[in-house]
mmCIF file of C-alpha atoms in Angstrom:
data_model
loop_
_atom_site.group_PDB
_atom_site.id
_atom_site.type_symbol
_atom_site.label_atom_id
_atom_site.label_comp_id
_atom_site.label_asym_id
_atom_site.label_seq_id
_atom_site.Cartn_x
_atom_site.Cartn_y
_atom_site.Cartn_z
ATOM 1 C CA GLN A 2 11.741 141.761 86.885
ATOM 2 C CA LYS A 3 8.384 142.715 88.278
ATOM 3 C CA GLU A 4 6.525 139.785 90.305
ATOM 4 C CA VAL A 5 3.251 141.062 88.435
ATOM 5 C CA GLU A 6 3.317 142.086 85.535
ATOM 6 C CA GLN A 7 -0.099 144.028 83.580
ATOM 7 C CA ASP A 8 0.168 146.059 80.151
ATOM 8 C CA PRO A 9 -1.343 149.487 81.156
ATOM 9 C CA GLY A 10 -3.170 149.529 77.180
ATOM 10 C CA PRO A 11 -5.105 151.720 77.364
ATOM 11 C CA LEU A 12 -7.626 149.104 75.963
ATOM 12 C CA SER A 13 -9.936 150.871 73.483
ATOM 13 C CA VAL A 14 -13.390 148.535 72.126
ATOM 14 C CA PRO A 15 -16.820 149.280 71.205
ATOM 15 C CA GLU A 16 -19.903 148.638 73.016
ATOM 16 C CA GLY A 17 -20.705 145.156 73.290
ATOM 17 C CA ALA A 18 -17.087 143.207 72.419
ATOM 18 C CA ILE A 19 -16.448 140.574 74.595
ATOM 19 C CA VAL A 20 -12.754 142.081 76.620
ATOM 20 C CA SER A 21 -9.767 139.889 77.690
ATOM 21 C CA LEU A 22 -7.264 141.404 80.304
ATOM 22 C CA ASN A 23 -4.607 139.201 81.879
ATOM 23 C CA CYS A 24 -1.510 138.997 83.772
ATOM 24 C CA THR A 25 1.408 137.627 84.409
ATOM 25 C CA TYR A 26 3.311 136.686 87.252
ATOM 26 C CA SER A 27 6.849 134.778 88.185
ATOM 27 C CA ASN A 28 6.005 134.173 91.981
ATOM 28 C CA SER A 29 4.838 130.354 91.734
ATOM 29 C CA ALA A 30 3.472 131.140 95.756
ATOM 30 C CA PHE A 31 0.694 132.804 94.838
ATOM 31 C CA GLN A 32 -2.577 131.176 95.274
ATOM 32 C CA TYR A 33 -5.064 133.881 95.980
ATOM 33 C CA PHE A 34 -5.784 135.908 92.399
ATOM 34 C CA MET A 35 -8.106 139.326 92.190
ATOM 35 C CA TRP A 36 -9.455 141.474 90.082
ATOM 36 C CA TYR A 37 -10.319 145.276 91.284
ATOM 37 C CA ARG A 38 -11.931 147.481 88.980
ATOM 38 C CA GLN A 39 -10.635 151.121 89.403
ATOM 39 C CA TYR A 40 -12.369 154.312 88.472
ATOM 40 C CA SER A 41 -10.761 157.629 87.869
ATOM 41 C CA ARG A 42 -10.012 159.155 91.419
ATOM 42 C CA LYS A 43 -11.540 156.113 93.098
ATOM 43 C CA GLY A 44 -10.690 153.288 95.652
ATOM 44 C CA PRO A 45 -10.222 149.791 93.646
ATOM 45 C CA GLU A 46 -13.477 148.135 93.632
ATOM 46 C CA LEU A 47 -13.509 144.171 94.168
ATOM 47 C CA LEU A 48 -14.500 142.355 91.041
ATOM 48 C CA MET A 49 -12.973 138.886 91.507
ATOM 49 C CA TYR A 50 -11.727 136.652 93.767
ATOM 50 C CA THR A 51 -10.275 133.112 92.873
ATOM 51 C CA TYR A 52 -8.445 130.916 95.175
ATOM 52 C CA SER A 53 -5.739 128.790 92.820
ATOM 53 C CA SER A 54 -6.993 127.665 89.431
ATOM 54 C CA GLY A 55 -9.497 127.339 87.328
ATOM 55 C CA ASN A 56 -12.595 129.464 86.606
ATOM 56 C CA LYS A 57 -14.964 131.884 88.183
ATOM 57 C CA GLU A 58 -18.236 133.397 86.318
ATOM 58 C CA ASP A 59 -20.529 136.442 88.315
ATOM 59 C CA GLY A 60 -22.527 137.065 85.747
ATOM 60 C CA ARG A 61 -20.413 139.556 82.603
ATOM 61 C CA PHE A 62 -16.853 138.664 84.405
ATOM 62 C CA THR A 63 -15.160 135.771 84.287
ATOM 63 C CA ALA A 64 -11.874 135.307 86.096
ATOM 64 C CA GLN A 65 -9.361 132.387 84.684
ATOM 65 C CA VAL A 66 -6.172 131.484 86.637
ATOM 66 C CA ASP A 67 -3.900 128.909 84.829
ATOM 67 C CA LYS A 68 -1.441 128.436 87.509
ATOM 68 C CA SER A 69 0.943 126.300 85.088
ATOM 69 C CA SER A 70 1.526 128.847 83.306
ATOM 70 C CA LYS A 71 1.520 131.872 85.995
ATOM 71 C CA TYR A 72 -0.943 133.552 83.650
ATOM 72 C CA ILE A 73 -4.246 135.008 84.682
ATOM 73 C CA SER A 74 -7.361 136.696 83.229
ATOM 74 C CA LEU A 75 -10.279 138.362 83.312
ATOM 75 C CA PHE A 76 -12.903 138.415 80.476
ATOM 76 C CA ILE A 77 -15.721 141.191 79.978
ATOM 77 C CA ARG A 78 -18.681 139.973 77.827
ATOM 78 C CA ASP A 79 -21.059 142.439 76.296
ATOM 79 C CA SER A 80 -18.895 145.125 77.479
ATOM 80 C CA GLN A 81 -20.728 148.237 78.491
ATOM 81 C CA PRO A 82 -19.490 152.235 78.518
ATOM 82 C CA SER A 83 -19.511 152.204 81.895
ATOM 83 C CA ASP A 84 -17.240 149.425 81.583
ATOM 84 C CA SER A 85 -14.536 151.608 81.430
ATOM 85 C CA ALA A 86 -11.934 152.150 83.748
ATOM 86 C CA THR A 87 -8.647 150.833 85.297
ATOM 87 C CA TYR A 88 -8.543 146.961 85.492
ATOM 88 C CA LEU A 89 -5.980 145.910 88.252
ATOM 89 C CA CYS A 90 -4.671 141.901 88.876
ATOM 90 C CA ALA A 91 -4.027 141.649 92.896
ATOM 91 C CA MET A 92 -2.681 138.047 94.025
ATOM 92 C CA SER A 93 -1.269 136.463 97.434
ATOM 93 C CA ALA A 94 0.395 134.637 99.059
ATOM 94 C CA ARG A 95 0.729 132.991 102.782
ATOM 95 C CA LYS A 96 4.273 133.851 104.531
ATOM 96 C CA THR A 97 4.960 134.202 107.760
ATOM 97 C CA GLY A 98 3.085 136.018 110.232
ATOM 98 C CA GLY A 99 -0.086 136.693 107.495
ATOM 99 C CA PHE A 100 -0.342 137.344 103.502
ATOM 100 C CA LYS A 101 1.723 139.247 100.628
ATOM 101 C CA THR A 102 -0.390 140.767 97.912
ATOM 102 C CA ILE A 103 0.897 142.408 94.815
ATOM 103 C CA PHE A 104 -0.681 144.184 92.866
ATOM 104 C CA GLY A 105 -0.410 145.053 88.899
ATOM 105 C CA ALA A 106 -0.216 148.091 87.467
ATOM 106 C CA GLY A 107 -3.660 148.398 86.024
ATOM 107 C CA THR A 108 -5.191 148.252 82.150
ATOM 108 C CA ARG A 109 -6.926 151.517 81.235
ATOM 109 C CA LEU A 110 -10.199 149.929 79.460
ATOM 110 C CA PHE A 111 -12.606 151.893 77.448
ATOM 111 C CA VAL A 112 -15.379 151.671 76.230
ATOM 112 C CA LYS A 113 -16.657 153.132 72.912
ATOM 113 C CA ALA A 114 -20.961 153.855 72.736
ATOM 114 C CA ASP B 12 -22.747 153.027 104.101
ATOM 115 C CA THR B 13 -20.937 150.204 105.316
ATOM 116 C CA GLY B 14 -17.659 150.476 103.772
ATOM 117 C CA VAL B 15 -14.594 151.607 104.693
ATOM 118 C CA SER B 16 -14.469 155.013 105.000
ATOM 119 C CA GLN B 17 -11.661 157.334 104.547
ATOM 120 C CA ASN B 18 -11.029 161.042 105.476
ATOM 121 C CA PRO B 19 -10.868 163.644 104.325
ATOM 122 C CA ARG B 20 -10.875 162.960 100.866
ATOM 123 C CA HIS B 21 -8.425 165.615 99.606
ATOM 124 C CA LYS B 22 -5.248 167.375 101.350
ATOM 125 C CA ILE B 23 -2.849 169.534 100.141
ATOM 126 C CA THR B 24 -0.231 170.764 102.557
ATOM 127 C CA LYS B 25 2.924 172.609 101.985
ATOM 128 C CA ARG B 26 6.438 170.633 101.967
ATOM 129 C CA GLY B 27 7.317 169.814 105.601
ATOM 130 C CA GLN B 28 4.263 170.250 107.143
ATOM 131 C CA ASN B 29 2.438 167.133 109.281
ATOM 132 C CA VAL B 30 -0.443 165.476 107.614
ATOM 133 C CA THR B 31 -3.011 162.615 109.566
ATOM 134 C CA PHE B 32 -5.760 160.956 107.744
ATOM 135 C CA ARG B 33 -8.122 158.094 109.231
ATOM 136 C CA CYS B 34 -9.460 155.519 108.023
ATOM 137 C CA ASP B 35 -12.995 153.755 109.352
ATOM 138 C CA PRO B 36 -13.117 149.645 108.421
ATOM 139 C CA ILE B 37 -16.322 147.593 107.773
ATOM 140 C CA SER B 38 -17.332 147.251 111.392
ATOM 141 C CA GLU B 39 -16.612 143.202 111.552
ATOM 142 C CA HIS B 40 -13.368 143.173 109.960
ATOM 143 C CA ASN B 41 -10.218 142.135 111.725
ATOM 144 C CA ARG B 42 -7.765 142.915 109.404
ATOM 145 C CA LEU B 43 -6.319 147.119 108.127
ATOM 146 C CA TYR B 44 -4.102 147.647 105.193
ATOM 147 C CA TRP B 45 -2.597 150.990 104.382
ATOM 148 C CA TYR B 46 -1.207 151.417 100.525
ATOM 149 C CA ARG B 47 0.159 153.778 98.845
ATOM 150 C CA GLN B 48 -0.563 154.489 94.754
ATOM 151 C CA THR B 49 0.942 157.157 92.695
ATOM 152 C CA LEU B 50 -0.212 157.761 88.966
ATOM 153 C CA GLY B 51 -0.500 154.727 86.785
ATOM 154 C CA GLN B 52 0.613 152.321 89.290
ATOM 155 C CA GLY B 53 -0.921 149.523 91.283
ATOM 156 C CA PRO B 54 -1.551 150.011 95.203
ATOM 157 C CA GLU B 55 1.674 149.221 97.371
ATOM 158 C CA PHE B 56 1.777 147.441 100.595
ATOM 159 C CA LEU B 57 2.691 150.032 103.810
ATOM 160 C CA THR B 58 1.580 148.710 106.405
ATOM 161 C CA TYR B 59 -1.579 146.298 108.189
ATOM 162 C CA PHE B 60 -2.901 145.502 111.367
ATOM 163 C CA GLN B 61 -4.708 142.239 112.707
ATOM 164 C CA ASN B 62 -6.639 144.051 115.175
ATOM 165 C CA GLU B 63 -5.002 146.630 117.264
ATOM 166 C CA ALA B 64 -0.966 145.185 116.649
ATOM 167 C CA GLN B 65 0.684 146.056 113.537
ATOM 168 C CA LEU B 66 2.411 143.147 112.103
ATOM 169 C CA GLU B 67 4.153 143.953 108.878
ATOM 170 C CA LYS B 68 5.775 147.151 107.486
ATOM 171 C CA SER B 69 7.097 147.982 104.226
ATOM 172 C CA ARG B 70 10.572 149.510 103.544
ATOM 173 C CA LEU B 71 8.380 152.295 101.678
ATOM 174 C CA LEU B 72 7.188 153.497 105.403
ATOM 175 C CA SER B 73 9.771 155.455 106.039
ATOM 176 C CA ASP B 74 10.420 157.158 110.017
ATOM 177 C CA ARG B 75 8.565 160.060 108.742
ATOM 178 C CA PHE B 76 5.267 158.237 108.732
ATOM 179 C CA SER B 77 3.345 156.296 111.584
ATOM 180 C CA ALA B 78 0.176 154.771 111.183
ATOM 181 C CA GLU B 79 -2.218 153.184 114.803
ATOM 182 C CA ARG B 80 -4.910 151.421 115.743
ATOM 183 C CA PRO B 81 -5.895 152.316 118.933
ATOM 184 C CA LYS B 82 -8.790 149.618 119.557
ATOM 185 C CA GLY B 83 -8.766 147.561 116.765
ATOM 186 C CA SER B 84 -11.175 149.538 115.037
ATOM 187 C CA PHE B 85 -10.481 153.115 113.222
ATOM 188 C CA SER B 86 -6.738 153.489 112.205
ATOM 189 C CA THR B 87 -5.094 156.975 111.575
ATOM 190 C CA LEU B 88 -1.630 157.344 109.122
ATOM 191 C CA GLU B 89 0.800 159.891 110.197
ATOM 192 C CA ILE B 90 2.836 162.058 107.868
ATOM 193 C CA GLN B 91 5.555 164.169 109.551
ATOM 194 C CA ARG B 92 7.795 167.216 107.275
ATOM 195 C CA THR B 93 6.059 165.783 104.027
ATOM 196 C CA GLU B 94 8.099 166.210 101.722
ATOM 197 C CA GLN B 95 6.925 166.732 97.886
ATOM 198 C CA GLY B 96 7.374 162.782 96.966
ATOM 199 C CA ASP B 97 4.584 162.101 99.315
ATOM 200 C CA SER B 98 2.068 163.020 96.763
ATOM 201 C CA ALA B 99 0.267 160.479 96.462
ATOM 202 C CA MET B 100 -3.658 158.264 96.959
ATOM 203 C CA TYR B 101 -3.343 156.608 100.387
ATOM 204 C CA LEU B 102 -5.512 154.025 100.771
ATOM 205 C CA CYS B 103 -6.902 151.746 102.933
ATOM 206 C CA ALA B 104 -8.569 148.285 103.020
ATOM 207 C CA SER B 105 -9.852 146.174 105.663
ATOM 208 C CA SER B 106 -10.867 142.479 105.478
ATOM 209 C CA LEU B 107 -12.278 139.795 107.495
ATOM 210 C CA VAL B 108 -9.697 136.753 107.310
ATOM 211 C CA VAL B 109 -11.278 133.013 108.308
ATOM 212 C CA GLY B 110 -9.528 130.669 107.045
ATOM 213 C CA MET B 111 -8.436 130.660 103.916
ATOM 214 C CA ASN B 112 -10.360 133.860 102.387
ATOM 215 C CA THR B 113 -8.267 136.731 102.001
ATOM 216 C CA GLU B 114 -11.064 139.226 100.458
ATOM 217 C CA ALA B 115 -9.880 142.790 100.678
ATOM 218 C CA PHE B 116 -12.141 145.908 100.365
ATOM 219 C CA PHE B 117 -10.851 149.312 99.651
ATOM 220 C CA GLY B 118 -11.844 152.654 100.581
ATOM 221 C CA GLN B 119 -11.931 155.919 98.023
ATOM 222 C CA GLY B 120 -8.545 156.416 99.153
ATOM 223 C CA THR B 121 -6.713 160.305 100.215
ATOM 224 C CA ARG B 122 -5.172 162.143 97.711
ATOM 225 C CA LEU B 123 -2.273 164.508 99.230
ATOM 226 C CA THR B 124 -0.437 167.171 97.439
ATOM 227 C CA VAL B 125 2.318 168.353 99.134
ATOM 228 C CA VAL B 126 3.335 171.993 97.522
#
């Protein structure tokens, strides 16, 4: 079993829809949770960064972390064609000498105009 | 542009050749990471530096791979005797680790194709 599981999609939605992207994880030591957006043939771009449980909102994006269920979500409101990309979840845990960060495989999102 | 810069963006090489990639992190960042990403997968950790010290290397980093960060600024990743399985996107990221903050920012990557 992978430490971080993410449905690869693809997920196709009409413009204006609310998008829900999710990851589950197995390591309860993860404390830091990130969402990255990656356009084709580009590097990942950090969207949201959350420490521990709770919600964080930034514009059209809301990140949720439920540590009791080992489940994190990213919601995109009023989705736009420019949101079409691969969304990667990532999570980090402290370990001796630093941090361990694991990425999900990414979910491909298509927003149709 | 004050982001993470990687060069070259693309590299095609013949099997058995050596290649070297360069990463220039965000200037005030003290930590630099190398990742490898293959199609349909998330980035996989290879190694990281705290200033000029290489603190951790993944099991993915075989003896043919070596990374340096000589003055705690830019870093190079060298792959010797390349194999077709080395074909991937090589990503560099940097972060300023202060207290609990571990946000990492990625460069655009170097896409390596071994033929």
